[in-house]
């Protein structure tokens, strides 16, 4: 399945079958109004990779006309068309600003998001990486295309620590819009390591099994059934309105094995086994004993919608490929871990230098990448070779890549007239 496509992603997406992919992670142009340059090749010669500037021109008008035409027979395009007409009213009557630029950008992104919705499986989802320049407009389009009830999160990634912006607050974050195709979406729990300050504060004790904190061996509420409310080793939990609660097998530290019949033991029998294994903390002065909860057995903190633990790529980072707007692979690994499973197909329609593709392959997912920029495919191929030992035509396929200058000139002259395997 692993494939790279060179060409217009809208045309390629329209060639793909319905419900083909399980996850889309993509980092499209932001409507930033900037030129982006790449340093590709041994000579480090600067070359323009793409211009993130949009104009309400003939191409934008044609894109809107195509959306209106498709809206007659397609409910997704009808919702998209209505959304864009609403933006027309808002932006064309704005007191200031270049409304044509944002309308052109939305005419570009809208049909691509509609096709991304179509190719997702019913349990699929999408992460759309954007910045505050257009994220609020894109959210409106995604509400229309994916449905308001399928919005999952607006994820904030702190991409830099400091930025001086004169007469406004420093812009230090990107936005990642997370939508699902339906309520049956895949969402696996992903954890980050505990903060060192938290570990130092909470895990105050240490023995041969590592750092641990003292956790409760009881829960609130008096019970009259079984042994959980009865005295053990002279300690009566019911005297203070509690009952015994023993930990599950997963809470035992590595190297200390519970008996095979641990789950079937009575409460008092479990307490005896725990104590014999050195997992009960006996406090001084006869206080209530506790369970040794080891740091090594905890999963950490479940990730939330504000990401501050993944740093942007430093200038000297070994991960850098010289491609503009490159994002850290750990950011995309997190999204792929959360919203797909091994063997699933991950698509990036704006794959650039291949961060999503690299992350997907690392996590044993199948992948598909699309990019129109010739400059992107060379570093992407090199990345796959260096990181994973992958070779084109052997380990993955490349569709539509021009092999000589004659093909390049023809492509530039005639446009993308090719068809792509489904």
PDB file of C-alpha atoms in Angstrom, residues 166-403:
ATOM      1  CA  UNK A 166       5.222  44.662  18.474  1.00  0.00           C
ATOM      2  CA  UNK A 167       1.632  45.766  19.025  1.00  0.00           C
ATOM      3  CA  UNK A 168       0.172  42.333  19.718  1.00  0.00           C
ATOM      4  CA  UNK A 169       0.825  39.376  21.981  1.00  0.00           C
ATOM      5  CA  UNK A 170       3.591  37.081  20.788  1.00  0.00           C
ATOM      6  CA  UNK A 171       2.299  34.363  18.471  1.00  0.00           C
ATOM      7  CA  UNK A 172       3.800  31.204  19.901  1.00  0.00           C
ATOM      8  CA  UNK A 173       1.305  28.469  19.030  1.00  0.00           C
ATOM      9  CA  UNK A 174      -0.186  26.518  16.155  1.00  0.00           C
ATOM     10  CA  UNK A 175      -3.670  25.047  16.091  1.00  0.00           C
ATOM     11  CA  UNK A 176      -4.500  21.446  15.196  1.00  0.00           C
ATOM     12  CA  UNK A 177      -8.175  20.773  14.446  1.00  0.00           C
ATOM     13  CA  UNK A 178      -9.200  17.214  15.309  1.00  0.00           C
ATOM     14  CA  UNK A 179     -12.402  15.843  13.739  1.00  0.00           C
ATOM     15  CA  UNK A 180     -13.796  12.347  13.340  1.00  0.00           C
ATOM     16  CA  UNK A 181     -15.970  10.905  10.585  1.00  0.00           C
ATOM     17  CA  UNK A 182     -18.445   9.537  13.137  1.00  0.00           C
ATOM     18  CA  UNK A 183     -18.860   8.913  16.844  1.00  0.00           C
ATOM     19  CA  UNK A 184     -17.263   5.469  16.386  1.00  0.00           C
ATOM     20  CA  UNK A 185     -13.800   6.923  15.974  1.00  0.00           C
ATOM     21  CA  UNK A 186     -10.596   5.261  17.179  1.00  0.00           C
ATOM     22  CA  UNK A 187      -8.972   7.037  20.123  1.00  0.00           C
ATOM     23  CA  UNK A 188      -6.212   5.191  21.957  1.00  0.00           C
ATOM     24  CA  UNK A 189      -4.937   6.651  25.246  1.00  0.00           C
ATOM     25  CA  UNK A 190      -1.512   8.259  24.926  1.00  0.00           C
ATOM     26  CA  UNK A 191       0.581   9.188  27.951  1.00  0.00           C
ATOM     27  CA  UNK A 192       3.485  11.482  28.675  1.00  0.00           C
ATOM     28  CA  UNK A 193       6.044  11.075  31.443  1.00  0.00           C
ATOM     29  CA  UNK A 194       5.334  12.686  34.802  1.00  0.00           C
ATOM     30  CA  UNK A 195       6.835  16.096  35.393  1.00  0.00           C
ATOM     31  CA  UNK A 196      10.139  15.733  37.318  1.00  0.00           C
ATOM     32  CA  UNK A 197       8.886  18.188  39.947  1.00  0.00           C
ATOM     33  CA  UNK A 198       5.796  16.015  40.479  1.00  0.00           C
ATOM     34  CA  UNK A 199       7.927  12.880  40.797  1.00  0.00           C
ATOM     35  CA  UNK A 200      10.184  14.570  43.334  1.00  0.00           C
ATOM     36  CA  UNK A 201       7.187  15.735  45.350  1.00  0.00           C
ATOM     37  CA  UNK A 202       5.134  12.526  45.312  1.00  0.00           C
ATOM     38  CA  UNK A 203       7.588   9.634  44.990  1.00  0.00           C
ATOM     39  CA  UNK A 204       9.520  10.203  48.192  1.00  0.00           C
ATOM     40  CA  UNK A 205      10.459   6.614  48.973  1.00  0.00           C
ATOM     41  CA  UNK A 206      12.758   4.120  47.313  1.00  0.00           C
ATOM     42  CA  UNK A 207      13.665   0.460  47.762  1.00  0.00           C
ATOM     43  CA  UNK A 208      15.124  -2.312  45.619  1.00  0.00           C
ATOM     44  CA  UNK A 209      12.121  -2.051  43.255  1.00  0.00           C
ATOM     45  CA  UNK A 210      12.559   1.671  42.609  1.00  0.00           C
ATOM     46  CA  UNK A 211      10.823   4.905  43.547  1.00  0.00           C
ATOM     47  CA  UNK A 212       7.368   4.632  45.063  1.00  0.00           C
ATOM     48  CA  UNK A 213       4.651   6.579  46.815  1.00  0.00           C
ATOM     49  CA  UNK A 214       2.328   5.293  49.515  1.00  0.00           C
ATOM     50  CA  UNK A 215      -1.174   4.725  48.165  1.00  0.00           C
ATOM     51  CA  UNK A 216      -4.349   3.721  49.957  1.00  0.00           C
ATOM     52  CA  UNK A 217      -5.183   0.083  50.616  1.00  0.00           C
ATOM     53  CA  UNK A 218      -8.752   1.055  51.390  1.00  0.00           C
ATOM     54  CA  UNK A 219     -11.720   2.904  49.921  1.00  0.00           C
ATOM     55  CA  UNK A 220     -14.476   4.884  51.574  1.00  0.00           C
ATOM     56  CA  UNK A 221     -17.661   3.188  52.693  1.00  0.00           C
ATOM     57  CA  UNK A 222     -18.371   0.440  55.214  1.00  0.00           C
ATOM     58  CA  UNK A 223     -19.303  -2.995  53.891  1.00  0.00           C
ATOM     59  CA  UNK A 224     -20.691  -5.917  55.873  1.00  0.00           C
ATOM     60  CA  UNK A 225     -20.042  -8.497  53.169  1.00  0.00           C
ATOM     61  CA  UNK A 226     -16.905 -10.665  52.976  1.00  0.00           C
ATOM     62  CA  UNK A 227     -13.523  -9.751  54.418  1.00  0.00           C
ATOM     63  CA  UNK A 228     -13.161  -6.261  52.957  1.00  0.00           C
ATOM     64  CA  UNK A 229     -14.761  -4.653  55.997  1.00  0.00           C
ATOM     65  CA  UNK A 230     -13.120  -6.867  58.623  1.00  0.00           C
ATOM     66  CA  UNK A 231     -10.014  -6.307  60.693  1.00  0.00           C
ATOM     67  CA  UNK A 232      -6.643  -7.494  59.344  1.00  0.00           C
ATOM     68  CA  UNK A 233      -3.406  -7.478  61.349  1.00  0.00           C
ATOM     69  CA  UNK A 234      -5.179  -5.471  64.021  1.00  0.00           C
ATOM     70  CA  UNK A 235      -6.320  -2.745  61.621  1.00  0.00           C
ATOM     71  CA  UNK A 236     -10.098  -2.283  61.311  1.00  0.00           C
ATOM     72  CA  UNK A 237     -11.005  -0.154  58.256  1.00  0.00           C
ATOM     73  CA  UNK A 238     -14.691   0.034  59.195  1.00  0.00           C
ATOM     74  CA  UNK A 239     -13.783   1.920  62.359  1.00  0.00           C
ATOM     75  CA  UNK A 240     -13.075   4.965  60.197  1.00  0.00           C
ATOM     76  CA  UNK A 241     -15.802   4.340  57.604  1.00  0.00           C
ATOM     77  CA  UNK A 242     -13.657   2.472  55.065  1.00  0.00           C
ATOM     78  CA  UNK A 243     -13.116  -1.017  53.633  1.00  0.00           C
ATOM     79  CA  UNK A 244     -10.049  -2.811  52.249  1.00  0.00           C
ATOM     80  CA  UNK A 245      -9.300  -2.383  48.538  1.00  0.00           C
ATOM     81  CA  UNK A 246      -6.398  -4.327  47.059  1.00  0.00           C
ATOM     82  CA  UNK A 247      -4.516  -3.370  43.860  1.00  0.00           C
ATOM     83  CA  UNK A 248      -4.785  -5.195  40.565  1.00  0.00           C
ATOM     84  CA  UNK A 249      -2.055  -7.391  39.135  1.00  0.00           C
ATOM     85  CA  UNK A 250      -0.856  -4.540  36.859  1.00  0.00           C
ATOM     86  CA  UNK A 251       0.235  -2.526  39.900  1.00  0.00           C
ATOM     87  CA  UNK A 252       2.917  -5.054  40.862  1.00  0.00           C
ATOM     88  CA  UNK A 253       6.428  -3.859  39.945  1.00  0.00           C
ATOM     89  CA  UNK A 254       8.571  -5.683  37.408  1.00  0.00           C
ATOM     90  CA  UNK A 255      10.490  -8.537  39.017  1.00  0.00           C
ATOM     91  CA  UNK A 256       7.867  -9.174  41.709  1.00  0.00           C
ATOM     92  CA  UNK A 257       5.382 -11.711  40.397  1.00  0.00           C
ATOM     93  CA  UNK A 258       1.952 -12.221  41.971  1.00  0.00           C
ATOM     94  CA  UNK A 259       0.679 -15.807  42.252  1.00  0.00           C
ATOM     95  CA  UNK A 260      -1.272 -17.089  39.241  1.00  0.00           C
ATOM     96  CA  UNK A 261      -4.454 -17.293  41.304  1.00  0.00           C
ATOM     97  CA  UNK A 262      -4.075 -13.745  42.666  1.00  0.00           C
ATOM     98  CA  UNK A 263      -7.428 -12.519  41.320  1.00  0.00           C
ATOM     99  CA  UNK A 264      -9.315 -15.415  42.934  1.00  0.00           C
ATOM    100  CA  UNK A 265      -7.860 -14.898  46.423  1.00  0.00           C
ATOM    101  CA  UNK A 266      -9.930 -13.396  49.201  1.00  0.00           C
ATOM    102  CA  UNK A 267      -9.223  -9.835  50.335  1.00  0.00           C
ATOM    103  CA  UNK A 268      -7.256 -10.919  53.400  1.00  0.00           C
ATOM    104  CA  UNK A 269      -5.339 -13.515  51.380  1.00  0.00           C
ATOM    105  CA  UNK A 270      -4.350 -10.805  48.900  1.00  0.00           C
ATOM    106  CA  UNK A 271      -3.175  -8.583  51.747  1.00  0.00           C
ATOM    107  CA  UNK A 272      -1.011 -11.420  53.079  1.00  0.00           C
ATOM    108  CA  UNK A 273       0.518 -12.019  49.631  1.00  0.00           C
ATOM    109  CA  UNK A 274       1.202  -8.308  49.195  1.00  0.00           C
ATOM    110  CA  UNK A 275       2.885  -8.094  52.569  1.00  0.00           C
ATOM    111  CA  UNK A 276       4.977 -11.218  51.963  1.00  0.00           C
ATOM    112  CA  UNK A 277       6.143  -9.663  48.678  1.00  0.00           C
ATOM    113  CA  UNK A 278       7.242  -6.455  50.403  1.00  0.00           C
ATOM    114  CA  UNK A 279       4.569  -4.320  48.736  1.00  0.00           C
ATOM    115  CA  UNK A 280       2.883  -2.999  51.870  1.00  0.00           C
ATOM    116  CA  UNK A 281       4.264   0.052  53.636  1.00  0.00           C
ATOM    117  CA  UNK A 282       3.915  -0.110  57.416  1.00  0.00           C
ATOM    118  CA  UNK A 283       4.042   3.387  58.862  1.00  0.00           C
ATOM    119  CA  UNK A 284       5.421   4.176  62.307  1.00  0.00           C
ATOM    120  CA  UNK A 285       3.178   4.673  65.309  1.00  0.00           C
ATOM    121  CA  UNK A 286       0.675   2.041  64.229  1.00  0.00           C
ATOM    122  CA  UNK A 287      -1.044   4.028  61.476  1.00  0.00           C
ATOM    123  CA  UNK A 288      -2.958   2.418  58.618  1.00  0.00           C
ATOM    124  CA  UNK A 289      -0.665   0.505  56.196  1.00  0.00           C
ATOM    125  CA  UNK A 290      -0.489   1.545  52.549  1.00  0.00           C
ATOM    126  CA  UNK A 291       0.372   0.067  49.182  1.00  0.00           C
ATOM    127  CA  UNK A 292       3.733   0.833  47.555  1.00  0.00           C
ATOM    128  CA  UNK A 293       2.748   2.391  44.230  1.00  0.00           C
ATOM    129  CA  UNK A 294       5.914   2.313  42.110  1.00  0.00           C
ATOM    130  CA  UNK A 295       6.724   4.958  39.537  1.00  0.00           C
ATOM    131  CA  UNK A 296       7.678   2.242  37.052  1.00  0.00           C
ATOM    132  CA  UNK A 297       4.101   0.890  37.049  1.00  0.00           C
ATOM    133  CA  UNK A 298       2.413   4.186  36.201  1.00  0.00           C
ATOM    134  CA  UNK A 299       1.642   5.191  32.627  1.00  0.00           C
ATOM    135  CA  UNK A 300       2.219   8.871  33.250  1.00  0.00           C
ATOM    136  CA  UNK A 301      -0.184  11.657  32.379  1.00  0.00           C
ATOM    137  CA  UNK A 302      -2.762  11.213  29.669  1.00  0.00           C
ATOM    138  CA  UNK A 303      -2.177  13.839  26.992  1.00  0.00           C
ATOM    139  CA  UNK A 304      -4.571  16.766  26.744  1.00  0.00           C
ATOM    140  CA  UNK A 305      -5.361  19.459  24.199  1.00  0.00           C
ATOM    141  CA  UNK A 306      -2.494  21.805  25.079  1.00  0.00           C
ATOM    142  CA  UNK A 307       0.887  20.440  23.960  1.00  0.00           C
ATOM    143  CA  UNK A 308       3.872  22.038  25.651  1.00  0.00           C
ATOM    144  CA  UNK A 309       6.188  19.024  25.962  1.00  0.00           C
ATOM    145  CA  UNK A 310       7.134  18.747  22.262  1.00  0.00           C
ATOM    146  CA  UNK A 311       9.635  21.364  21.178  1.00  0.00           C
ATOM    147  CA  UNK A 312       9.955  22.751  17.648  1.00  0.00           C
ATOM    148  CA  UNK A 313      12.957  21.666  15.628  1.00  0.00           C
ATOM    149  CA  UNK A 314      16.085  23.578  16.530  1.00  0.00           C
ATOM    150  CA  UNK A 315      18.203  24.991  13.717  1.00  0.00           C
ATOM    151  CA  UNK A 316      20.936  22.444  14.423  1.00  0.00           C
ATOM    152  CA  UNK A 317      18.573  19.487  14.901  1.00  0.00           C
ATOM    153  CA  UNK A 318      19.673  16.278  13.159  1.00  0.00           C
ATOM    154  CA  UNK A 319      16.044  15.813  12.184  1.00  0.00           C
ATOM    155  CA  UNK A 320      16.063  18.934  10.014  1.00  0.00           C
ATOM    156  CA  UNK A 321      16.059  18.333   6.256  1.00  0.00           C
ATOM    157  CA  UNK A 322      16.250  21.929   5.076  1.00  0.00           C
ATOM    158  CA  UNK A 323      12.559  21.937   4.138  1.00  0.00           C
ATOM    159  CA  UNK A 324      10.444  24.942   5.213  1.00  0.00           C
ATOM    160  CA  UNK A 325       7.717  24.538   7.846  1.00  0.00           C
ATOM    161  CA  UNK A 326       9.062  21.102   8.899  1.00  0.00           C
ATOM    162  CA  UNK A 327       7.439  19.861  12.111  1.00  0.00           C
ATOM    163  CA  UNK A 328       8.909  17.482  14.732  1.00  0.00           C
ATOM    164  CA  UNK A 329       8.160  13.833  14.113  1.00  0.00           C
ATOM    165  CA  UNK A 330       7.164  13.280  17.763  1.00  0.00           C
ATOM    166  CA  UNK A 331       4.175  15.593  17.271  1.00  0.00           C
ATOM    167  CA  UNK A 332       2.837  13.477  14.429  1.00  0.00           C
ATOM    168  CA  UNK A 333       3.688  10.209  16.152  1.00  0.00           C
ATOM    169  CA  UNK A 334       1.437  11.287  19.006  1.00  0.00           C
ATOM    170  CA  UNK A 335      -1.531  11.875  16.701  1.00  0.00           C
ATOM    171  CA  UNK A 336      -0.975   8.632  14.813  1.00  0.00           C
ATOM    172  CA  UNK A 337      -0.691   6.593  18.025  1.00  0.00           C
ATOM    173  CA  UNK A 338      -3.904   8.106  19.350  1.00  0.00           C
ATOM    174  CA  UNK A 339      -6.105   7.746  16.280  1.00  0.00           C
ATOM    175  CA  UNK A 340      -4.983   4.629  14.421  1.00  0.00           C
ATOM    176  CA  UNK A 341      -3.816   1.078  14.977  1.00  0.00           C
ATOM    177  CA  UNK A 342      -0.991  -0.959  13.469  1.00  0.00           C
ATOM    178  CA  UNK A 343      -1.711  -1.836   9.847  1.00  0.00           C
ATOM    179  CA  UNK A 344      -4.104   1.091   9.332  1.00  0.00           C
ATOM    180  CA  UNK A 345      -3.644   3.442   6.374  1.00  0.00           C
ATOM    181  CA  UNK A 346      -2.464   6.983   7.169  1.00  0.00           C
ATOM    182  CA  UNK A 347      -2.779   9.691   4.506  1.00  0.00           C
ATOM    183  CA  UNK A 348      -1.052  13.064   4.259  1.00  0.00           C
ATOM    184  CA  UNK A 349      -2.304  15.063   1.237  1.00  0.00           C
ATOM    185  CA  UNK A 350       0.261  17.835   1.881  1.00  0.00           C
ATOM    186  CA  UNK A 351       3.153  15.589   2.838  1.00  0.00           C
ATOM    187  CA  UNK A 352       6.041  18.005   2.216  1.00  0.00           C
ATOM    188  CA  UNK A 353       9.278  16.425   3.396  1.00  0.00           C
ATOM    189  CA  UNK A 354       7.443  13.378   4.771  1.00  0.00           C
ATOM    190  CA  UNK A 355       7.129  13.844   8.532  1.00  0.00           C
ATOM    191  CA  UNK A 356       3.733  12.109   8.646  1.00  0.00           C
ATOM    192  CA  UNK A 357       4.994   9.334   6.364  1.00  0.00           C
ATOM    193  CA  UNK A 358       8.098   8.799   8.507  1.00  0.00           C
ATOM    194  CA  UNK A 359       6.018   8.682  11.693  1.00  0.00           C
ATOM    195  CA  UNK A 360       3.472   6.289  10.179  1.00  0.00           C
ATOM    196  CA  UNK A 361       6.159   3.857   9.002  1.00  0.00           C
ATOM    197  CA  UNK A 362       7.904   4.004  12.384  1.00  0.00           C
ATOM    198  CA  UNK A 363       4.614   3.030  14.051  1.00  0.00           C
ATOM    199  CA  UNK A 364       3.942   0.171  11.593  1.00  0.00           C
ATOM    200  CA  UNK A 365       1.097   1.836   9.735  1.00  0.00           C
ATOM    201  CA  UNK A 366       0.585   1.787   5.990  1.00  0.00           C
ATOM    202  CA  UNK A 367       0.823   5.195   4.371  1.00  0.00           C
ATOM    203  CA  UNK A 368       0.004   7.392   1.407  1.00  0.00           C
ATOM    204  CA  UNK A 369       1.564  10.797   0.767  1.00  0.00           C
ATOM    205  CA  UNK A 370       0.746  13.464  -1.819  1.00  0.00           C
ATOM    206  CA  UNK A 371       2.687  16.584  -2.754  1.00  0.00           C
ATOM    207  CA  UNK A 372       2.791  18.837  -5.781  1.00  0.00           C
ATOM    208  CA  UNK A 373       6.247  20.247  -5.043  1.00  0.00           C
ATOM    209  CA  UNK A 374       9.053  18.455  -6.866  1.00  0.00           C
ATOM    210  CA  UNK A 375      11.496  19.731  -4.239  1.00  0.00           C
ATOM    211  CA  UNK A 376       9.652  17.790  -1.542  1.00  0.00           C
ATOM    212  CA  UNK A 377      10.020  14.327  -3.014  1.00  0.00           C
ATOM    213  CA  UNK A 378      13.808  14.164  -3.123  1.00  0.00           C
ATOM    214  CA  UNK A 379      14.330  14.819   0.611  1.00  0.00           C
ATOM    215  CA  UNK A 380      11.386  12.535   1.325  1.00  0.00           C
ATOM    216  CA  UNK A 381      12.944   9.654  -0.603  1.00  0.00           C
ATOM    217  CA  UNK A 382      16.260  10.267   1.118  1.00  0.00           C
ATOM    218  CA  UNK A 383      14.536  10.371   4.491  1.00  0.00           C
ATOM    219  CA  UNK A 384      12.835   7.027   3.924  1.00  0.00           C
ATOM    220  CA  UNK A 385      16.142   5.516   2.814  1.00  0.00           C
ATOM    221  CA  UNK A 386      18.163   6.894   5.724  1.00  0.00           C
ATOM    222  CA  UNK A 387      15.604   6.249   8.453  1.00  0.00           C
ATOM    223  CA  UNK A 388      14.055   2.978   7.328  1.00  0.00           C
ATOM    224  CA  UNK A 389      16.203   1.582   4.519  1.00  0.00           C
ATOM    225  CA  UNK A 390      13.311   1.902   2.058  1.00  0.00           C
ATOM    226  CA  UNK A 391      13.839   2.020  -1.681  1.00  0.00           C
ATOM    227  CA  UNK A 392      11.307   3.242  -4.274  1.00  0.00           C
ATOM    228  CA  UNK A 393       9.752   0.586  -6.530  1.00  0.00           C
ATOM    229  CA  UNK A 394      10.825  -2.053  -4.004  1.00  0.00           C
ATOM    230  CA  UNK A 395       9.406  -0.993  -0.646  1.00  0.00           C
ATOM    231  CA  UNK A 396       6.965   1.670  -1.863  1.00  0.00           C
ATOM    232  CA  UNK A 397       5.638   3.119  -5.096  1.00  0.00           C
ATOM    233  CA  UNK A 398       5.896   6.630  -6.532  1.00  0.00           C
ATOM    234  CA  UNK A 399       3.120   7.706  -8.899  1.00  0.00           C
ATOM    235  CA  UNK A 400       3.350  10.711 -11.207  1.00  0.00           C
ATOM    236  CA  UNK A 401       6.938  11.728 -10.553  1.00  0.00           C
ATOM    237  CA  UNK A 402       8.485  13.185 -13.750  1.00  0.00           C
ATOM    238  CA  UNK A 403      11.651  11.328 -14.711  1.00  0.00           C
TER     239      UNK A 403
END
